[in-house]
PDB file of C-alpha atoms and ligand atoms in Angstrom:
ATOM      1  CA  MET A   1      -0.048   0.018  -0.085  1.00 51.00           C
ATOM      2  CA  GLU A   2       1.070   3.485  -0.669  1.00 47.00           C
ATOM      3  CA  ASN A   3       2.419   6.182   1.854  1.00 45.00           C
ATOM      4  CA  GLU A   4       3.623   3.793   4.455  1.00 45.00           C
ATOM      5  CA  ARG A   5       6.903   5.678   4.776  1.00 54.00           C
ATOM      6  CA  ASN A   6       5.344   8.479   6.643  1.00 68.00           C
ATOM      7  CA  GLU A   7       3.540   7.663   9.961  1.00 83.00           C
ATOM      8  CA  GLY A   8       0.429   9.194  11.046  1.00 92.00           C
ATOM      9  CA  PHE A   9      -2.730  10.455   9.389  1.00 96.00           C
ATOM     10  CA  LEU A  10      -1.968  11.393   5.699  1.00 97.00           C
ATOM     11  CA  VAL A  11      -4.038  13.510   3.413  1.00 97.00           C
ATOM     12  CA  ARG A  12      -3.615  14.153  -0.141  1.00 97.00           C
ATOM     13  CA  ILE A  13      -5.682  15.450  -3.237  1.00 98.00           C
ATOM     14  CA  GLU A  14      -5.441  13.512  -6.437  1.00 98.00           C
ATOM     15  CA  GLY A  15      -7.516  15.228  -9.029  1.00 97.00           C
ATOM     16  CA  PRO A  16     -11.058  15.240  -7.778  1.00 97.00           C
ATOM     17  CA  ILE A  17     -10.391  12.681  -5.158  1.00 98.00           C
ATOM     18  CA  GLY A  18      -9.509  13.429  -1.531  1.00 98.00           C
ATOM     19  CA  VAL A  19      -7.265  10.469  -0.155  1.00 98.00           C
ATOM     20  CA  MET A  20      -6.920   9.913   3.579  1.00 98.00           C
ATOM     21  CA  THR A  21      -4.734   7.234   4.912  1.00 98.00           C
ATOM     22  CA  MET A  22      -4.556   6.124   8.429  1.00 98.00           C
ATOM     23  CA  ASN A  23      -0.930   5.015   8.784  1.00 97.00           C
ATOM     24  CA  LYS A  24       0.102   3.801  12.144  1.00 96.00           C
ATOM     25  CA  PRO A  25       1.012   0.142  11.427  1.00 97.00           C
ATOM     26  CA  ALA A  26       2.611  -0.523  14.689  1.00 96.00           C
ATOM     27  CA  SER A  27      -0.706  -0.422  16.365  1.00 96.00           C
ATOM     28  CA  LEU A  28      -2.610  -1.660  13.366  1.00 98.00           C
ATOM     29  CA  ASN A  29      -4.287   1.849  13.341  1.00 97.00           C
ATOM     30  CA  ALA A  30      -5.841   1.606  16.714  1.00 97.00           C
ATOM     31  CA  LEU A  31      -8.139   4.444  16.924  1.00 95.00           C
ATOM     32  CA  ASP A  32      -7.163   6.960  19.445  1.00 91.00           C
ATOM     33  CA  ALA A  33      -8.235  10.508  20.176  1.00 89.00           C
ATOM     34  CA  GLY A  34      -5.569  11.978  17.807  1.00 91.00           C
ATOM     35  CA  MET A  35      -6.483   9.665  14.922  1.00 93.00           C
ATOM     36  CA  LEU A  36     -10.121  10.455  15.202  1.00 93.00           C
ATOM     37  CA  ASP A  37      -9.573  14.118  15.341  1.00 93.00           C
ATOM     38  CA  ASP A  38      -7.326  14.006  12.422  1.00 95.00           C
ATOM     39  CA  LEU A  39      -9.950  11.927  10.486  1.00 96.00           C
ATOM     40  CA  LEU A  40     -12.788  14.256  11.340  1.00 96.00           C
ATOM     41  CA  GLN A  41     -10.817  17.387  10.556  1.00 96.00           C
ATOM     42  CA  ALA A  42      -9.685  15.813   7.235  1.00 97.00           C
ATOM     43  CA  ILE A  43     -13.281  14.903   6.241  1.00 97.00           C
ATOM     44  CA  LYS A  44     -14.471  18.342   7.015  1.00 97.00           C
ATOM     45  CA  ARG A  45     -11.648  19.954   4.977  1.00 97.00           C
ATOM     46  CA  LEU A  46     -12.062  17.771   2.012  1.00 98.00           C
ATOM     47  CA  ASP A  47     -15.862  18.026   2.016  1.00 98.00           C
ATOM     48  CA  ASN A  48     -15.530  21.729   1.813  1.00 97.00           C
ATOM     49  CA  ASP A  49     -12.845  21.889  -0.876  1.00 97.00           C
ATOM     50  CA  PRO A  50     -14.531  22.676  -4.108  1.00 95.00           C
ATOM     51  CA  VAL A  51     -11.964  20.715  -6.064  1.00 96.00           C
ATOM     52  CA  VAL A  52     -12.782  17.520  -4.214  1.00 97.00           C
ATOM     53  CA  ARG A  53     -15.785  15.444  -5.324  1.00 97.00           C
ATOM     54  CA  VAL A  54     -15.227  12.011  -3.660  1.00 98.00           C
ATOM     55  CA  LEU A  55     -13.440  11.159  -0.374  1.00 98.00           C
ATOM     56  CA  LEU A  56     -11.427   7.900   0.145  1.00 98.00           C
ATOM     57  CA  LEU A  57     -10.259   6.579   3.489  1.00 98.00           C
ATOM     58  CA  PHE A  58      -7.507   3.871   3.525  1.00 98.00           C
ATOM     59  CA  GLY A  59      -5.733   2.071   6.271  1.00 98.00           C
ATOM     60  CA  THR A  60      -2.488   0.095   5.964  1.00 98.00           C
ATOM     61  CA  GLU A  61      -2.016  -3.150   4.084  1.00 97.00           C
ATOM     62  CA  LYS A  62      -2.469  -5.197   7.362  1.00 98.00           C
ATOM     63  CA  ALA A  63      -5.176  -3.311   8.958  1.00 98.00           C
ATOM     64  CA  PHE A  64      -7.812  -0.629   8.043  1.00 98.00           C
ATOM     65  CA  ALA A  65      -8.087  -0.294  11.803  1.00 98.00           C
ATOM     66  CA  ALA A  66      -8.037  -2.980  14.420  1.00 98.00           C
ATOM     67  CA  GLY A  67     -10.550  -1.027  16.643  1.00 97.00           C
ATOM     68  CA  ALA A  68     -10.678   1.609  19.333  1.00 96.00           C
ATOM     69  CA  ASP A  69      -7.414   2.093  21.281  1.00 95.00           C
ATOM     70  CA  ILE A  70      -7.622  -0.740  23.920  1.00 97.00           C
ATOM     71  CA  HIS A  71      -4.705   0.834  25.954  1.00 95.00           C
ATOM     72  CA  SER A  72      -6.565   4.128  26.561  1.00 92.00           C
ATOM     73  CA  MET A  73      -9.780   2.555  27.353  1.00 94.00           C
ATOM     74  CA  ALA A  74      -8.582  -0.233  29.560  1.00 96.00           C
ATOM     75  CA  PRO A  75      -8.540   1.750  32.847  1.00 96.00           C
ATOM     76  CA  MET A  76     -11.538   3.831  32.428  1.00 95.00           C
ATOM     77  CA  THR A  77     -14.696   3.907  34.732  1.00 96.00           C
ATOM     78  CA  GLN A  78     -18.078   4.330  33.320  1.00 95.00           C
ATOM     79  CA  GLN A  79     -18.065   7.949  34.354  1.00 94.00           C
ATOM     80  CA  GLN A  80     -14.691   8.605  32.533  1.00 93.00           C
ATOM     81  CA  ILE A  81     -15.742   6.943  29.310  1.00 91.00           C
ATOM     82  CA  ARG A  82     -19.003   8.635  29.385  1.00 90.00           C
ATOM     83  CA  ALA A  83     -17.356  12.100  29.761  1.00 89.00           C
ATOM     84  CA  ASP A  84     -14.607  11.129  27.164  1.00 85.00           C
ATOM     85  CA  GLY A  85     -15.016  13.312  24.156  1.00 80.00           C
ATOM     86  CA  PHE A  86     -13.325  10.491  22.063  1.00 81.00           C
ATOM     87  CA  ILE A  87     -16.351   8.234  22.182  1.00 77.00           C
ATOM     88  CA  GLN A  88     -18.754  11.122  21.388  1.00 80.00           C
ATOM     89  CA  LYS A  89     -16.706  11.858  18.239  1.00 85.00           C
ATOM     90  CA  PHE A  90     -17.627   8.560  16.581  1.00 82.00           C
ATOM     91  CA  GLY A  91     -21.059   9.991  15.922  1.00 83.00           C
ATOM     92  CA  GLU A  92     -19.677  12.875  13.945  1.00 89.00           C
ATOM     93  CA  ILE A  93     -18.465  10.442  11.177  1.00 90.00           C
ATOM     94  CA  GLY A  94     -21.034  10.637   8.514  1.00 87.00           C
ATOM     95  CA  GLN A  95     -21.889  14.336   8.801  1.00 90.00           C
ATOM     96  CA  HIS A  96     -20.501  15.345   5.538  1.00 95.00           C
ATOM     97  CA  ASN A  97     -21.995  15.953   2.022  1.00 97.00           C
ATOM     98  CA  LYS A  98     -19.831  14.282  -0.579  1.00 98.00           C
ATOM     99  CA  PRO A  99     -19.342  10.536  -0.686  1.00 98.00           C
ATOM    100  CA  LEU A 100     -17.015   9.032   1.636  1.00 98.00           C
ATOM    101  CA  ILE A 101     -15.706   5.486   0.754  1.00 98.00           C
ATOM    102  CA  ALA A 102     -13.765   3.193   3.019  1.00 98.00           C
ATOM    103  CA  CYS A 103     -11.134   1.189   1.329  1.00 98.00           C
ATOM    104  CA  VAL A 104     -10.383  -1.718   3.562  1.00 98.00           C
ATOM    105  CA  SER A 105      -7.339  -3.949   3.430  1.00 98.00           C
ATOM    106  CA  GLY A 106      -6.624  -6.506   6.064  1.00 98.00           C
ATOM    107  CA  TYR A 107      -8.428  -6.103   9.578  1.00 98.00           C
ATOM    108  CA  ALA A 108     -11.506  -3.868  10.122  1.00 98.00           C
ATOM    109  CA  LEU A 109     -12.327  -4.879  13.518  1.00 98.00           C
ATOM    110  CA  GLY A 110     -14.395  -3.183  16.339  1.00 98.00           C
ATOM    111  CA  GLY A 111     -14.341   0.693  16.043  1.00 97.00           C
ATOM    112  CA  GLY A 112     -12.459   0.138  12.688  1.00 98.00           C
ATOM    113  CA  PHE A 113     -15.460  -1.736  11.166  1.00 98.00           C
ATOM    114  CA  GLU A 114     -17.753   0.745  12.672  1.00 97.00           C
ATOM    115  CA  VAL A 115     -15.827   3.704  10.897  1.00 97.00           C
ATOM    116  CA  ALA A 116     -16.299   1.649   7.632  1.00 98.00           C
ATOM    117  CA  LEU A 117     -19.934   1.005   8.246  1.00 97.00           C
ATOM    118  CA  ALA A 118     -20.352   4.808   8.884  1.00 96.00           C
ATOM    119  CA  CYS A 119     -18.894   5.550   5.358  1.00 97.00           C
ATOM    120  CA  ASP A 120     -21.136   5.518   2.201  1.00 97.00           C
ATOM    121  CA  MET A 121     -19.605   2.499   0.656  1.00 98.00           C
ATOM    122  CA  ILE A 122     -16.815  -0.015   1.418  1.00 98.00           C
ATOM    123  CA  LEU A 123     -14.272  -1.221  -1.155  1.00 98.00           C
ATOM    124  CA  ALA A 124     -12.474  -4.365   0.005  1.00 98.00           C
ATOM    125  CA  CYS A 125      -9.159  -5.788  -0.701  1.00 98.00           C
ATOM    126  CA  GLU A 126      -9.160  -9.537  -1.091  1.00 98.00           C
ATOM    127  CA  THR A 127      -7.294  -9.678   2.401  1.00 98.00           C
ATOM    128  CA  ALA A 128      -9.957  -7.767   4.255  1.00 98.00           C
ATOM    129  CA  ILE A 129     -11.479  -9.257   7.542  1.00 98.00           C
ATOM    130  CA  PHE A 130     -14.473  -7.648   9.187  1.00 98.00           C
ATOM    131  CA  GLY A 131     -15.441  -8.246  12.733  1.00 98.00           C
ATOM    132  CA  LEU A 132     -16.892  -6.858  15.887  1.00 98.00           C
ATOM    133  CA  PRO A 133     -14.916  -8.748  18.539  1.00 98.00           C
ATOM    134  CA  GLU A 134     -15.735  -6.308  21.479  1.00 98.00           C
ATOM    135  CA  ILE A 135     -17.451  -9.208  23.432  1.00 98.00           C
ATOM    136  CA  ASN A 136     -13.891 -10.800  23.984  1.00 98.00           C
ATOM    137  CA  LEU A 137     -12.977  -7.566  25.936  1.00 98.00           C
ATOM    138  CA  GLY A 138     -16.257  -7.601  28.022  1.00 98.00           C
ATOM    139  CA  VAL A 139     -17.856  -4.813  26.082  1.00 98.00           C
ATOM    140  CA  ILE A 140     -20.056  -4.386  23.100  1.00 98.00           C
ATOM    141  CA  PRO A 141     -19.759  -2.284  19.905  1.00 96.00           C
ATOM    142  CA  GLY A 142     -20.268   1.380  20.861  1.00 93.00           C
ATOM    143  CA  GLY A 143     -19.604   3.124  17.590  1.00 92.00           C
ATOM    144  CA  GLY A 144     -22.795   1.999  15.734  1.00 93.00           C
ATOM    145  CA  GLY A 145     -22.019  -1.516  15.071  1.00 95.00           C
ATOM    146  CA  THR A 146     -25.255  -3.130  16.711  1.00 96.00           C
ATOM    147  CA  GLN A 147     -27.419  -0.768  14.792  1.00 94.00           C
ATOM    148  CA  ARG A 148     -25.754  -0.432  11.421  1.00 94.00           C
ATOM    149  CA  LEU A 149     -24.562  -4.054  10.944  1.00 96.00           C
ATOM    150  CA  ALA A 150     -28.115  -5.521  11.862  1.00 95.00           C
ATOM    151  CA  ARG A 151     -29.699  -3.234   9.324  1.00 94.00           C
ATOM    152  CA  GLN A 152     -27.328  -4.158   6.714  1.00 94.00           C
ATOM    153  CA  ILE A 153     -27.010  -8.041   7.026  1.00 96.00           C
ATOM    154  CA  GLY A 154     -30.059  -8.915   9.235  1.00 96.00           C
ATOM    155  CA  LYS A 155     -30.386  -9.466  12.946  1.00 97.00           C
ATOM    156  CA  ALA A 156     -29.489 -13.172  12.863  1.00 98.00           C
ATOM    157  CA  LEU A 157     -25.942 -12.804  11.480  1.00 98.00           C
ATOM    158  CA  ALA A 158     -25.283  -9.533  12.983  1.00 98.00           C
ATOM    159  CA  THR A 159     -26.076 -11.117  16.559  1.00 98.00           C
ATOM    160  CA  GLU A 160     -23.837 -14.086  15.574  1.00 98.00           C
ATOM    161  CA  MET A 161     -20.902 -11.683  14.801  1.00 98.00           C
ATOM    162  CA  ILE A 162     -21.406  -9.542  17.841  1.00 98.00           C
ATOM    163  CA  LEU A 163     -22.017 -12.344  20.350  1.00 98.00           C
ATOM    164  CA  ALA A 164     -19.863 -15.026  19.017  1.00 98.00           C
ATOM    165  CA  ASP A 165     -17.004 -13.035  17.332  1.00 98.00           C
ATOM    166  CA  ARG A 166     -18.018 -14.426  13.902  1.00 98.00           C
ATOM    167  CA  LYS A 167     -15.779 -12.683  11.250  1.00 98.00           C
ATOM    168  CA  LEU A 168     -16.484 -12.088   7.598  1.00 98.00           C
ATOM    169  CA  ASP A 169     -13.876 -12.303   4.875  1.00 98.00           C
ATOM    170  CA  ALA A 170     -14.056  -9.973   1.846  1.00 98.00           C
ATOM    171  CA  SER A 171     -16.002 -12.341  -0.524  1.00 98.00           C
ATOM    172  CA  GLU A 172     -18.723 -13.180   2.145  1.00 98.00           C
ATOM    173  CA  ALA A 173     -18.920  -9.506   3.014  1.00 98.00           C
ATOM    174  CA  ALA A 174     -19.523  -8.761  -0.727  1.00 98.00           C
ATOM    175  CA  ARG A 175     -22.076 -11.509  -0.890  1.00 98.00           C
ATOM    176  CA  LEU A 176     -23.837 -10.064   2.228  1.00 97.00           C
ATOM    177  CA  GLY A 177     -23.889  -6.489   0.578  1.00 96.00           C
ATOM    178  CA  VAL A 178     -21.587  -5.090   3.264  1.00 97.00           C
ATOM    179  CA  VAL A 179     -18.882  -4.240   0.594  1.00 98.00           C
ATOM    180  CA  ASN A 180     -19.477  -2.894  -2.914  1.00 98.00           C
ATOM    181  CA  ARG A 181     -16.418  -4.505  -4.608  1.00 98.00           C
ATOM    182  CA  VAL A 182     -13.566  -6.865  -3.838  1.00 98.00           C
ATOM    183  CA  TYR A 183     -10.241  -6.183  -5.507  1.00 98.00           C
ATOM    184  CA  PRO A 184      -7.023  -8.037  -5.707  1.00 98.00           C
ATOM    185  CA  LYS A 185      -4.017  -6.916  -3.446  1.00 98.00           C
ATOM    186  CA  ASP A 186      -1.834  -5.954  -6.423  1.00 98.00           C
ATOM    187  CA  THR A 187      -4.264  -3.505  -7.871  1.00 98.00           C
ATOM    188  CA  PHE A 188      -6.234  -2.498  -4.794  1.00 98.00           C
ATOM    189  CA  VAL A 189      -5.325   1.199  -4.496  1.00 98.00           C
ATOM    190  CA  GLN A 190      -5.509   1.698  -8.326  1.00 98.00           C
ATOM    191  CA  GLN A 191      -9.006   0.153  -8.469  1.00 98.00           C
ATOM    192  CA  CYS A 192     -10.268   2.189  -5.598  1.00 98.00           C
ATOM    193  CA  MET A 193      -9.154   5.326  -7.384  1.00 98.00           C
ATOM    194  CA  GLU A 194     -10.913   4.287 -10.599  1.00 98.00           C
ATOM    195  CA  PHE A 195     -14.134   3.445  -8.622  1.00 98.00           C
ATOM    196  CA  ALA A 196     -14.013   6.909  -7.034  1.00 98.00           C
ATOM    197  CA  ASN A 197     -13.272   8.656 -10.267  1.00 98.00           C
ATOM    198  CA  LYS A 198     -16.259   7.227 -11.786  1.00 98.00           C
ATOM    199  CA  ILE A 199     -18.440   8.808  -9.216  1.00 98.00           C
ATOM    200  CA  ALA A 200     -16.367  12.051  -9.435  1.00 97.00           C
ATOM    201  CA  GLY A 201     -17.259  12.373 -13.133  1.00 96.00           C
ATOM    202  CA  LYS A 202     -20.933  12.619 -12.265  1.00 97.00           C
ATOM    203  CA  PRO A 203     -22.719  16.037 -11.604  1.00 97.00           C
ATOM    204  CA  ILE A 204     -21.750  17.037  -8.041  1.00 97.00           C
ATOM    205  CA  ASP A 205     -25.117  18.493  -7.031  1.00 97.00           C
ATOM    206  CA  ALA A 206     -26.929  15.374  -8.001  1.00 98.00           C
ATOM    207  CA  VAL A 207     -24.403  13.210  -6.320  1.00 98.00           C
ATOM    208  CA  VAL A 208     -24.701  15.100  -3.129  1.00 98.00           C
ATOM    209  CA  ALA A 209     -28.532  15.227  -3.240  1.00 98.00           C
ATOM    210  CA  ALA A 210     -28.674  11.409  -3.963  1.00 98.00           C
ATOM    211  CA  ARG A 211     -26.254  10.635  -1.181  1.00 98.00           C
ATOM    212  CA  SER A 212     -28.308  12.811   1.295  1.00 97.00           C
ATOM    213  CA  ALA A 213     -31.527  11.141   0.388  1.00 98.00           C
ATOM    214  CA  ILE A 214     -29.977   7.598   0.853  1.00 97.00           C
ATOM    215  CA  VAL A 215     -28.582   8.479   4.161  1.00 96.00           C
ATOM    216  CA  GLN A 216     -32.046   9.712   5.116  1.00 96.00           C
ATOM    217  CA  SER A 217     -33.522   6.451   4.187  1.00 94.00           C
ATOM    218  CA  ASP A 218     -31.936   5.035   7.468  1.00 90.00           C
ATOM    219  CA  GLU A 219     -33.349   7.678   9.592  1.00 91.00           C
ATOM    220  CA  LEU A 220     -36.833   8.649   8.274  1.00 96.00           C
ATOM    221  CA  PRO A 221     -40.061   6.816   7.995  1.00 96.00           C
ATOM    222  CA  LEU A 222     -41.010   5.857   4.370  1.00 97.00           C
ATOM    223  CA  LYS A 223     -43.455   8.620   3.844  1.00 97.00           C
ATOM    224  CA  SER A 224     -41.143  11.418   5.176  1.00 97.00           C
ATOM    225  CA  GLY A 225     -38.253   9.830   3.155  1.00 97.00           C
ATOM    226  CA  LEU A 226     -40.263  10.105  -0.012  1.00 98.00           C
ATOM    227  CA  ASP A 227     -41.104  13.669   0.646  1.00 98.00           C
ATOM    228  CA  TYR A 228     -37.454  14.462   1.296  1.00 98.00           C
ATOM    229  CA  GLU A 229     -36.274  12.744  -1.869  1.00 98.00           C
ATOM    230  CA  ARG A 230     -38.962  14.516  -3.965  1.00 98.00           C
ATOM    231  CA  ASP A 231     -37.877  17.937  -2.521  1.00 98.00           C
ATOM    232  CA  LEU A 232     -34.259  17.266  -3.567  1.00 98.00           C
ATOM    233  CA  PHE A 233     -35.423  16.081  -7.027  1.00 98.00           C
ATOM    234  CA  TYR A 234     -37.312  19.315  -7.446  1.00 98.00           C
ATOM    235  CA  ALA A 235     -34.338  21.437  -6.317  1.00 98.00           C
ATOM    236  CA  LEU A 236     -32.033  19.919  -8.844  1.00 98.00           C
ATOM    237  CA  PHE A 237     -34.197  21.656 -11.600  1.00 98.00           C
ATOM    238  CA  ASP A 238     -32.490  24.859 -10.573  1.00 97.00           C
ATOM    239  CA  THR A 239     -29.028  23.596 -11.432  1.00 97.00           C
ATOM    240  CA  ASP A 240     -27.120  24.097 -14.687  1.00 96.00           C
ATOM    241  CA  ASP A 241     -26.203  20.338 -14.678  1.00 97.00           C
ATOM    242  CA  GLN A 242     -29.893  19.406 -14.919  1.00 98.00           C
ATOM    243  CA  LYS A 243     -30.259  21.611 -17.918  1.00 97.00           C
ATOM    244  CA  GLU A 244     -27.007  20.292 -19.574  1.00 97.00           C
ATOM    245  CA  GLY A 245     -27.721  16.624 -18.681  1.00 98.00           C
ATOM    246  CA  MET A 246     -31.226  16.680 -20.234  1.00 98.00           C
ATOM    247  CA  ARG A 247     -30.093  18.826 -23.143  1.00 98.00           C
ATOM    248  CA  ALA A 248     -27.196  16.553 -23.725  1.00 98.00           C
ATOM    249  CA  PHE A 249     -29.422  13.447 -23.880  1.00 98.00           C
ATOM    250  CA  LEU A 250     -31.871  15.046 -26.237  1.00 98.00           C
ATOM    251  CA  GLU A 251     -28.972  16.222 -28.566  1.00 98.00           C
ATOM    252  CA  LYS A 252     -27.474  12.772 -28.518  1.00 98.00           C
ATOM    253  CA  ARG A 253     -23.997  13.884 -27.014  1.00 97.00           C
ATOM    254  CA  LYS A 254     -22.057  13.448 -23.766  1.00 96.00           C
ATOM    255  CA  PRO A 255     -22.994  15.979 -21.184  1.00 97.00           C
ATOM    256  CA  ALA A 256     -20.301  18.615 -20.360  1.00 96.00           C
ATOM    257  CA  TRP A 257     -21.031  19.029 -16.489  1.00 95.00           C
ATOM    258  CA  ILE A 258     -20.913  22.768 -15.493  1.00 89.00           C
ATOM    259  CA  SER A 259     -20.886  22.844 -11.732  1.00 82.00           C
ATOM    260  CA  LYS A 260     -17.649  22.693  -9.984  1.00 61.00           C
TER     261      LYS A 260
HETATM  262  N1  CO8 B 301      -5.965  -1.118  20.528  1.00 86.57           N
HETATM  263  C1  CO8 B 301      -4.704  -0.894  20.765  1.00 86.57           C
HETATM  264  N2  CO8 B 301      -3.620  -1.536  20.222  1.00 86.57           N
HETATM  265  C2  CO8 B 301      -4.086  -2.579  19.307  1.00 86.57           C
HETATM  266  C3  CO8 B 301      -5.190  -2.839  19.054  1.00 86.57           C
HETATM  267  C4  CO8 B 301      -6.302  -2.069  19.518  1.00 86.57           C
HETATM  268  N3  CO8 B 301      -7.569  -2.230  19.252  1.00 86.57           N
HETATM  269  N4  CO8 B 301      -5.097  -3.884  18.098  1.00 86.57           N
HETATM  270  C5  CO8 B 301      -3.899  -4.188  18.000  1.00 86.57           C
HETATM  271  N5  CO8 B 301      -3.084  -3.487  18.628  1.00 86.57           N
HETATM  272  C6  CO8 B 301      -1.706  -3.479  18.809  1.00 86.57           C
HETATM  273  C7  CO8 B 301      -1.229  -4.686  19.580  1.00 86.57           C
HETATM  274  O1  CO8 B 301      -1.285  -4.372  21.022  1.00 86.57           O
HETATM  275  C8  CO8 B 301       0.174  -4.821  19.202  1.00 86.57           C
HETATM  276  O2  CO8 B 301       1.046  -3.816  19.771  1.00 86.57           O
HETATM  277  P1  CO8 B 301       2.331  -4.365  20.463  1.00 86.57           P
HETATM  278  O3  CO8 B 301       3.250  -4.809  19.280  1.00 86.57           O
HETATM  279  O4  CO8 B 301       2.948  -3.032  21.051  1.00 86.57           O
HETATM  280  O5  CO8 B 301       2.053  -5.358  21.507  1.00 86.57           O
HETATM  281  C9  CO8 B 301       0.044  -4.479  17.618  1.00 86.57           C
HETATM  282  O6  CO8 B 301      -1.144  -3.767  17.613  1.00 86.57           O
HETATM  283  C10 CO8 B 301      -0.038  -5.595  16.754  1.00 86.57           C
HETATM  284  O7  CO8 B 301      -0.994  -6.392  17.137  1.00 86.57           O
HETATM  285  P2  CO8 B 301      -0.798  -7.927  17.416  1.00 86.57           P
HETATM  286  O8  CO8 B 301       0.476  -8.274  17.872  1.00 86.57           O
HETATM  287  O9  CO8 B 301      -2.093  -8.527  18.298  1.00 86.57           O
HETATM  288  O10 CO8 B 301      -0.942  -8.476  15.845  1.00 86.57           O
HETATM  289  P3  CO8 B 301      -1.668  -9.905  15.444  1.00 86.57           P
HETATM  290  O11 CO8 B 301      -1.333  -9.992  13.916  1.00 86.57           O
HETATM  291  O12 CO8 B 301      -1.032 -10.938  16.224  1.00 86.57           O
HETATM  292  O13 CO8 B 301      -3.236  -9.853  15.573  1.00 86.57           O
HETATM  293  C11 CO8 B 301      -5.419  -8.749  15.614  1.00 86.57           C
HETATM  294  C12 CO8 B 301      -3.926  -8.920  14.954  1.00 86.57           C
HETATM  295  C13 CO8 B 301      -6.028 -10.119  15.451  1.00 86.57           C
HETATM  296  C14 CO8 B 301      -5.992  -7.673  14.947  1.00 86.57           C
HETATM  297  C15 CO8 B 301      -5.117  -8.425  17.093  1.00 86.57           C
HETATM  298  O14 CO8 B 301      -4.223  -7.245  17.198  1.00 86.57           O
HETATM  299  C16 CO8 B 301      -6.416  -8.039  17.723  1.00 86.57           C
HETATM  300  O15 CO8 B 301      -7.273  -8.868  18.141  1.00 86.57           O
HETATM  301  N6  CO8 B 301      -6.598  -6.735  18.067  1.00 86.57           N
HETATM  302  C17 CO8 B 301      -7.644  -6.261  18.861  1.00 86.57           C
HETATM  303  C18 CO8 B 301      -8.906  -6.279  18.011  1.00 86.57           C
HETATM  304  C19 CO8 B 301     -10.029  -5.767  18.988  1.00 86.57           C
HETATM  305  O16 CO8 B 301     -10.437  -6.443  19.896  1.00 86.57           O
HETATM  306  N7  CO8 B 301     -10.912  -4.634  18.452  1.00 86.57           N
HETATM  307  C20 CO8 B 301     -11.877  -4.140  19.193  1.00 86.57           C
HETATM  308  C21 CO8 B 301     -11.427  -3.006  20.165  1.00 86.57           C
HETATM  309  S1  CO8 B 301     -12.467  -2.303  21.210  1.00 86.57           S
HETATM  310  C22 CO8 B 301     -13.367  -1.387  20.098  1.00 86.57           C
HETATM  311  O17 CO8 B 301     -13.072  -1.207  19.046  1.00 86.57           O
HETATM  312  C23 CO8 B 301     -14.674  -0.606  20.762  1.00 86.57           C
HETATM  313  C24 CO8 B 301     -15.253   0.251  19.702  1.00 86.57           C
HETATM  314  C25 CO8 B 301     -16.329   0.860  20.503  1.00 86.57           C
HETATM  315  C26 CO8 B 301     -16.700   2.161  19.882  1.00 86.57           C
HETATM  316  C27 CO8 B 301     -15.759   3.060  19.873  1.00 86.57           C
HETATM  317  C28 CO8 B 301     -16.396   4.460  20.040  1.00 86.57           C
HETATM  318  C29 CO8 B 301     -15.375   5.245  20.078  1.00 86.57           C
END
């Protein structure tokens, strides 16, 4: 995997793609307060950067992230962990507008899997392993795992994963709809970039609106969700790209998207 020479949290912009890399291989990217702060700040910055259209989040080759940092959590009391800002920050992942895609190689465990589940899509390397092993530490997933995973793969298998530490490999995760694509190790980064570039070539206002409507499908009752979707659909008729997209179709040519 790229960028492993520099330790820490790395951010770069490649064309229209904002690429973030969690790169603390010695701890398998254990998520501590610093890593989470860096992640949240980078998401905010890239989301607000007009050049960027899609955000990718990588880990290292061996681990996307092996969970929340057990060293810092181990001595905490209930009072301390409730008051700890670190845990609260997990809920802030997902509060962005542009698509955020987790690119998972190796372990995505506990909080690491929960970060991936909070992203809009997951691309997996053939080496990926997904799990919520918190039960082995005497706790449960606390970053959305019980809620998001049960919604995605159903209650039965989610319960087995959480109670019995059943893990998923990349192909099983793909079959269950947890991940969008599985790529070979040798071409993983390149294929993730190609996947992102395909979305980056679509009209940005429509991409952001579609993502927002899909996110709301987890939150809203169907009737409210349908109203929300229709409002966004109407609003897009005030955009240049709606005019260009429909005109291009009628003129039998490729659209030249206008919005930046
Ligand atoms: N926290 C801190 N350090 C870690 C973590 C972690 N989650 N995972 C791995 N490390 C460290 C190890 O301590 C080790 O460090 P050192 O070399 O200094 O001893 C180093 O990473 C390499 O790990 P291993 O030697 O264990 O590597 P292996 O290849 O033998 O094993 C595993 C890899 C299987 C991934 C193993 O490291 C493991 O089981 N890790 C823990 C996985 C886990 O239990 N994750 C859940 C953590 S709890 C959690 O995520 C709760 C989330 C709740 C929500 C959070 C809200 C904020």
